[in-house]
Amino acid sequence: MQTSRDSSTASGGAAQTAAGTGAGAEAATAADRTGRGAARARAAARTAGATAAVLATAGTLLLAPSAVAADGDKVTKNTAEQEYSVTIAAQFTRPNGAMLSSALTYDPKLVPVNSRVTVSERAGHASTRVGLRVADLRANRAYGAHVHTGTCGVRPESSGPHYQHRKDPRTPSVDPAYANPKNEVWLDFTTNARGEGAAESRHAWRFRSGEARSVVIHERRTATGPGVAGTAGRVVACYSVPFNQSKEAGKAVAGVLSKIF
């Protein structure tokens, strides 16, 4: 009889062990599923965050009212009753193959890497106001600056000629009748002791859509005389700007997303 009781106890213990093992296996499986789900959730969150950062970097007009990008771009946009405003800011970097930054310096001695630029546009029904602010450039120095027709590229000349409200039939345009601060957007400035500078240009016209794409900084102030009007020496920096609700921002988003994802 004792043997029988021992056998019964052993059998019950084995059954409990088996049941415990089964329950443990199910718990482990559930925990594994939960862990995988959490990992997927974390991965999705990281992807969403990266996508948001990319959109903020390149698609300046797609995030409202403001966004902070990986390279420091900040964007705000407001539209109402044919009025349009945009403010964007970035830090200058050297040109590279990826071209993920919209602000490029071609002369770090005059426009140091990581120096800052802010451009604003305020457009009414038939008026435009463009503002430029810079920081951390060479102190107490004069620079020329204009709105150009092309976006910034690896080479300084990628930004093309100045934007003109009335186009000069001759190129390059050095005729004061066309190359002047009323027909073009001139933003010449002189930095203070801290390397900060600012300028503003106002006009009784609006940019033609897609024809104004950047603000270019030159090595010296803009000349005004016949034969040299509008010239300001070498291009030392360039900042791509989506003037007048340009579609360039949307194109930039698509390009950056394709490179990252």
C-alpha positions as a Markdown table, in Angstrom:
| # | Residue | x | y | z |
|---|---|---|---|---|
| 1 | Met | 0.0 | 0.0 | 0.0 |
| 2 | Gln | 2.8 | 2.4 | 0.8 |
| 3 | Thr | 4.3 | 1.7 | -2.5 |
| 4 | Ser | 0.9 | 2.4 | -4.1 |
| 5 | Arg | 0.7 | 5.8 | -2.3 |
| 6 | Asp | 4.2 | 6.7 | -3.3 |
| 7 | Ser | 3.4 | 5.8 | -6.9 |
| 8 | Ser | 0.3 | 7.9 | -6.9 |
| 9 | Thr | 2.2 | 10.9 | -5.4 |
| 10 | Ala | 4.9 | 10.5 | -8.0 |
| 11 | Ser | 2.3 | 10.4 | -10.8 |
| 12 | Gly | 0.6 | 13.5 | -9.5 |
| 13 | Gly | 3.9 | 15.3 | -9.2 |
| 14 | Ala | 4.8 | 14.4 | -12.7 |
| 15 | Ala | 1.4 | 15.6 | -13.9 |
| 16 | Gln | 1.9 | 18.9 | -12.1 |
| 17 | Thr | 5.3 | 19.3 | -13.5 |
| 18 | Ala | 4.1 | 18.6 | -17.0 |
| 19 | Ala | 1.2 | 21.1 | -16.5 |
| 20 | Gly | 3.7 | 23.6 | -15.1 |
| 21 | Thr | 6.0 | 23.1 | -18.1 |
| 22 | Gly | 3.1 | 23.6 | -20.5 |
| 23 | Ala | 2.0 | 26.8 | -18.7 |
| 24 | Gly | 5.6 | 28.0 | -18.7 |
| 25 | Ala | 5.9 | 27.3 | -22.4 |
| 26 | Glu | 2.7 | 29.2 | -23.2 |
| 27 | Ala | 3.8 | 32.1 | -21.0 |
| 28 | Ala | 7.2 | 32.2 | -22.8 |
| 29 | Thr | 5.5 | 32.1 | -26.2 |
| 30 | Ala | 3.1 | 35.0 | -25.1 |
| 31 | Ala | 6.1 | 37.0 | -23.8 |
| 32 | Asp | 7.9 | 36.3 | -27.0 |
| 33 | Arg | 5.0 | 37.6 | -29.0 |
| 34 | Thr | 4.7 | 40.6 | -26.8 |
| 35 | Gly | 8.4 | 41.3 | -27.1 |
| 36 | Arg | 8.2 | 41.1 | -30.9 |
| 37 | Gly | 5.2 | 43.3 | -30.9 |
| 38 | Ala | 7.0 | 45.9 | -28.8 |
| 39 | Ala | 10.0 | 45.7 | -31.0 |
| 40 | Arg | 7.9 | 46.3 | -34.1 |
| 41 | Ala | 6.2 | 49.2 | -32.3 |
| 42 | Arg | 9.5 | 50.7 | -31.4 |
| 43 | Ala | 10.8 | 50.3 | -35.0 |
| 44 | Ala | 7.6 | 51.9 | -36.4 |
| 45 | Ala | 8.1 | 54.8 | -34.0 |
| 46 | Arg | 11.7 | 55.2 | -35.1 |
| 47 | Thr | 10.7 | 55.1 | -38.8 |
| 48 | Ala | 7.9 | 57.6 | -38.2 |
| 49 | Gly | 10.3 | 59.9 | -36.4 |
| 50 | Ala | 12.9 | 59.7 | -39.1 |
| 51 | Thr | 10.2 | 60.4 | -41.7 |
| 52 | Ala | 9.0 | 63.4 | -39.8 |
| 53 | Ala | 12.6 | 64.7 | -39.6 |
| 54 | Val | 13.1 | 64.2 | -43.3 |
| 55 | Leu | 9.9 | 66.0 | -44.2 |
| 56 | Ala | 10.9 | 68.8 | -41.9 |
| 57 | Thr | 14.3 | 69.0 | -43.6 |
| 58 | Ala | 13.3 | 69.0 | -47.2 |
| 59 | Gly | 9.6 | 69.6 | -47.4 |
| 60 | Thr | 9.6 | 72.9 | -45.7 |
| 61 | Leu | 6.0 | 73.8 | -46.8 |
| 62 | Leu | 4.5 | 70.4 | -45.8 |
| 63 | Leu | 4.8 | 70.8 | -42.0 |
| 64 | Ala | 2.8 | 73.6 | -40.3 |
| 65 | Pro | 3.0 | 75.8 | -38.4 |
| 66 | Ser | 6.7 | 75.0 | -37.7 |
| 67 | Ala | 9.2 | 72.2 | -37.9 |
| 68 | Val | 12.7 | 71.5 | -36.8 |
| 69 | Ala | 14.9 | 69.5 | -39.2 |
| 70 | Ala | 18.0 | 67.4 | -38.7 |
| 71 | Asp | 20.1 | 70.2 | -40.2 |
| 72 | Gly | 18.4 | 73.0 | -38.3 |
| 73 | Asp | 15.9 | 74.2 | -40.9 |
| 74 | Lys | 12.9 | 75.9 | -39.3 |
| 75 | Val | 9.8 | 76.6 | -41.3 |
| 76 | Thr | 6.6 | 78.5 | -40.9 |
| 77 | Lys | 3.9 | 79.1 | -43.5 |
| 78 | Asn | 0.7 | 81.1 | -43.5 |
| 79 | Thr | -1.7 | 81.7 | -46.4 |
| 80 | Ala | -4.9 | 83.7 | -46.4 |
| 81 | Glu | -6.7 | 85.8 | -49.0 |
| 82 | Gln | -3.9 | 85.6 | -51.6 |
| 83 | Glu | -1.3 | 86.5 | -48.9 |
| 84 | Tyr | 1.7 | 84.2 | -48.4 |
| 85 | Ser | 4.5 | 84.1 | -45.9 |
| 86 | Val | 7.4 | 81.8 | -45.2 |
| 87 | Thr | 10.4 | 81.9 | -42.9 |
| 88 | Ile | 13.2 | 79.3 | -43.1 |
| 89 | Ala | 16.5 | 79.0 | -41.3 |
| 90 | Ala | 19.5 | 76.7 | -41.6 |
| 91 | Gln | 23.2 | 76.4 | -41.0 |
| 92 | Phe | 25.7 | 76.5 | -43.8 |
| 93 | Thr | 27.6 | 73.3 | -44.7 |
| 94 | Arg | 30.1 | 72.4 | -47.4 |
| 95 | Pro | 28.7 | 71.0 | -50.7 |
| 96 | Asn | 28.7 | 67.2 | -50.8 |
| 97 | Gly | 27.3 | 64.4 | -52.9 |
| 98 | Ala | 24.2 | 63.8 | -50.7 |
| 99 | Met | 23.2 | 67.5 | -50.9 |
| 100 | Leu | 20.8 | 67.1 | -47.9 |
| 101 | Ser | 21.4 | 70.6 | -46.7 |
| 102 | Ser | 19.8 | 73.6 | -48.4 |
| 103 | Ala | 22.4 | 76.1 | -47.3 |
| 104 | Leu | 25.9 | 75.8 | -48.8 |
| 105 | Thr | 29.1 | 77.7 | -48.3 |
| 106 | Tyr | 31.7 | 77.8 | -51.0 |
| 107 | Asp | 34.2 | 79.9 | -49.0 |
| 108 | Pro | 34.4 | 78.9 | -45.3 |
| 109 | Lys | 36.7 | 81.8 | -44.6 |
| 110 | Leu | 34.0 | 84.3 | -45.5 |
| 111 | Val | 30.9 | 82.1 | -44.6 |
| 112 | Pro | 32.1 | 79.6 | -42.0 |
| 113 | Val | 30.6 | 76.1 | -41.7 |
| 114 | Asn | 27.7 | 76.1 | -39.2 |
| 115 | Ser | 27.2 | 79.9 | -39.6 |
| 116 | Arg | 23.5 | 80.6 | -39.7 |
| 117 | Val | 21.1 | 82.1 | -42.2 |
| 118 | Thr | 17.4 | 83.0 | -42.0 |
| 119 | Val | 15.2 | 84.1 | -45.0 |
| 120 | Ser | 11.7 | 85.4 | -44.9 |
| 121 | Glu | 9.1 | 86.2 | -47.6 |
| 122 | Arg | 5.9 | 88.2 | -47.1 |
| 123 | Ala | 3.8 | 88.4 | -50.3 |
| 124 | Gly | 0.6 | 90.3 | -50.7 |
| 125 | His | -1.8 | 90.6 | -53.7 |
| 126 | Ala | 0.8 | 92.6 | -55.6 |
| 127 | Ser | 3.7 | 93.1 | -53.3 |
| 128 | Thr | 6.7 | 91.2 | -51.9 |
| 129 | Arg | 9.0 | 91.8 | -48.9 |
| 130 | Val | 12.1 | 89.6 | -48.5 |
| 131 | Gly | 14.2 | 89.6 | -45.4 |
| 132 | Leu | 17.7 | 88.2 | -44.8 |
| 133 | Arg | 19.5 | 87.6 | -41.5 |
| 134 | Val | 22.9 | 86.0 | -41.0 |
| 135 | Ala | 25.0 | 85.1 | -37.9 |
| 136 | Asp | 28.6 | 83.9 | -37.2 |
| 137 | Leu | 30.0 | 85.3 | -40.5 |
| 138 | Arg | 33.2 | 87.4 | -40.6 |
| 139 | Ala | 32.9 | 90.4 | -38.3 |
| 140 | Asn | 32.6 | 94.0 | -39.6 |
| 141 | Arg | 32.5 | 93.0 | -43.3 |
| 142 | Ala | 30.4 | 94.0 | -46.2 |
| 143 | Tyr | 28.7 | 91.3 | -48.4 |
| 144 | Gly | 26.5 | 91.4 | -51.5 |
| 145 | Ala | 23.3 | 89.3 | -51.6 |
| 146 | His | 20.5 | 88.7 | -54.2 |
| 147 | Val | 17.7 | 86.4 | -55.0 |
| 148 | His | 18.7 | 84.1 | -57.9 |
| 149 | Thr | 16.7 | 82.0 | -60.3 |
| 150 | Gly | 18.3 | 78.6 | -59.6 |
| 151 | Thr | 18.7 | 76.3 | -56.6 |
| 152 | Cys | 22.0 | 75.8 | -54.9 |
| 153 | Gly | 24.3 | 73.1 | -56.1 |
| 154 | Val | 27.8 | 71.7 | -55.8 |
| 155 | Arg | 29.2 | 74.5 | -57.9 |
| 156 | Pro | 28.6 | 78.2 | -57.1 |
| 157 | Glu | 27.2 | 78.9 | -60.6 |
| 158 | Ser | 24.4 | 76.4 | -60.1 |
| 159 | Ser | 22.2 | 79.2 | -58.7 |
| 160 | Gly | 22.0 | 80.9 | -62.1 |
| 161 | Pro | 21.5 | 84.7 | -62.7 |
| 162 | His | 19.6 | 87.2 | -60.6 |
| 163 | Tyr | 15.8 | 87.1 | -60.5 |
| 164 | Gln | 14.5 | 90.1 | -62.5 |
| 165 | His | 10.9 | 91.5 | -62.6 |
| 166 | Arg | 11.6 | 92.8 | -66.1 |
| 167 | Lys | 14.0 | 90.5 | -67.8 |
| 168 | Asp | 17.0 | 92.0 | -69.6 |
| 169 | Pro | 17.1 | 90.7 | -73.2 |
| 170 | Arg | 20.9 | 90.7 | -72.9 |
| 171 | Thr | 22.9 | 88.3 | -70.7 |
| 172 | Pro | 24.8 | 88.7 | -68.5 |
| 173 | Ser | 22.7 | 91.6 | -67.3 |
| 174 | Val | 24.9 | 94.5 | -66.4 |
| 175 | Asp | 22.7 | 97.4 | -67.6 |
| 176 | Pro | 21.5 | 99.6 | -64.7 |
| 177 | Ala | 18.1 | 99.8 | -66.4 |
| 178 | Tyr | 17.6 | 96.2 | -65.5 |
| 179 | Ala | 20.3 | 95.4 | -62.9 |
| 180 | Asn | 19.0 | 97.6 | -60.1 |
| 181 | Pro | 17.5 | 97.1 | -56.6 |
| 182 | Lys | 14.0 | 97.9 | -57.8 |
| 183 | Asn | 13.9 | 95.4 | -60.6 |
| 184 | Glu | 15.9 | 92.8 | -58.7 |
| 185 | Val | 16.0 | 91.7 | -55.0 |
| 186 | Trp | 19.2 | 93.1 | -53.5 |
| 187 | Leu | 20.0 | 92.2 | -49.9 |
| 188 | Asp | 23.5 | 93.6 | -49.3 |
| 189 | Phe | 24.5 | 93.8 | -45.6 |
| 190 | Thr | 27.4 | 94.6 | -43.4 |
| 191 | Thr | 28.1 | 92.4 | -40.3 |
| 192 | Asn | 28.7 | 93.8 | -36.9 |
| 193 | Ala | 31.4 | 92.9 | -34.4 |
| 194 | Arg | 29.6 | 89.6 | -33.7 |
| 195 | Gly | 29.4 | 88.6 | -37.3 |
| 196 | Glu | 25.6 | 89.3 | -37.5 |
| 197 | Gly | 23.9 | 91.1 | -40.4 |
| 198 | Ala | 20.5 | 91.8 | -41.8 |
| 199 | Ala | 18.8 | 93.3 | -44.8 |
| 200 | Glu | 15.3 | 93.7 | -46.3 |
| 201 | Ser | 14.0 | 94.4 | -49.8 |
| 202 | Arg | 10.4 | 95.6 | -50.7 |
| 203 | His | 8.8 | 95.5 | -54.1 |
| 204 | Ala | 5.4 | 96.3 | -55.7 |
| 205 | Trp | 5.4 | 93.0 | -57.5 |
| 206 | Arg | 5.4 | 89.3 | -56.8 |
| 207 | Phe | 7.8 | 86.6 | -57.9 |
| 208 | Arg | 6.7 | 84.5 | -60.8 |
| 209 | Ser | 6.1 | 81.0 | -59.6 |
| 210 | Gly | 9.1 | 78.7 | -59.8 |
| 211 | Glu | 11.5 | 81.4 | -61.1 |
| 212 | Ala | 13.0 | 82.6 | -57.7 |
| 213 | Arg | 14.7 | 79.7 | -56.0 |
| 214 | Ser | 17.6 | 80.9 | -53.8 |
| 215 | Val | 19.4 | 83.7 | -51.9 |
| 216 | Val | 23.0 | 84.0 | -52.9 |
| 217 | Ile | 25.7 | 85.8 | -50.8 |
| 218 | His | 28.6 | 87.4 | -52.7 |
| 219 | Glu | 32.1 | 88.5 | -51.6 |
| 220 | Arg | 31.4 | 92.2 | -51.8 |
| 221 | Arg | 28.8 | 94.9 | -52.1 |
| 222 | Thr | 26.8 | 95.1 | -55.4 |
| 223 | Ala | 28.0 | 97.5 | -58.0 |
| 224 | Thr | 25.6 | 100.0 | -59.7 |
| 225 | Gly | 27.6 | 101.5 | -62.6 |
| 226 | Pro | 27.1 | 100.9 | -66.4 |
| 227 | Gly | 28.7 | 97.6 | -67.5 |
| 228 | Val | 29.1 | 96.3 | -63.9 |
| 229 | Ala | 25.6 | 96.9 | -62.5 |
| 230 | Gly | 24.5 | 94.0 | -60.3 |
| 231 | Thr | 27.9 | 92.4 | -60.0 |
| 232 | Ala | 29.3 | 91.6 | -56.5 |
| 233 | Gly | 32.2 | 89.3 | -57.1 |
| 234 | Arg | 32.4 | 85.6 | -56.3 |
| 235 | Val | 29.5 | 83.6 | -55.0 |
| 236 | Val | 30.6 | 82.6 | -51.4 |
| 237 | Ala | 27.3 | 81.0 | -50.2 |
| 238 | Cys | 23.9 | 80.0 | -51.3 |
| 239 | Tyr | 20.6 | 79.1 | -49.6 |
| 240 | Ser | 17.7 | 77.4 | -51.6 |
| 241 | Val | 14.4 | 79.1 | -50.7 |
| 242 | Pro | 10.9 | 78.1 | -51.8 |
| 243 | Phe | 9.8 | 81.6 | -52.8 |
| 244 | Asn | 6.1 | 82.2 | -53.8 |
| 245 | Gln | 4.9 | 78.8 | -52.8 |
| 246 | Ser | 7.4 | 77.1 | -55.1 |
| 247 | Lys | 7.1 | 73.4 | -55.8 |
| 248 | Glu | 10.8 | 72.9 | -55.1 |
| 249 | Ala | 10.0 | 71.9 | -51.5 |
| 250 | Gly | 7.9 | 69.0 | -52.5 |
| 251 | Lys | 10.5 | 67.8 | -55.0 |
| 252 | Ala | 13.1 | 68.0 | -52.4 |
| 253 | Val | 11.0 | 65.8 | -50.0 |
| 254 | Ala | 10.7 | 63.1 | -52.7 |
| 255 | Gly | 14.4 | 63.2 | -53.4 |
| 256 | Val | 15.5 | 62.9 | -49.8 |
| 257 | Leu | 13.0 | 60.2 | -49.0 |
| 258 | Ser | 14.2 | 58.1 | -51.9 |
| 259 | Lys | 17.8 | 58.4 | -50.7 |
| 260 | Ile | 17.0 | 57.4 | -47.1 |
| 261 | Phe | 14.3 | 54.8 | -47.6 |
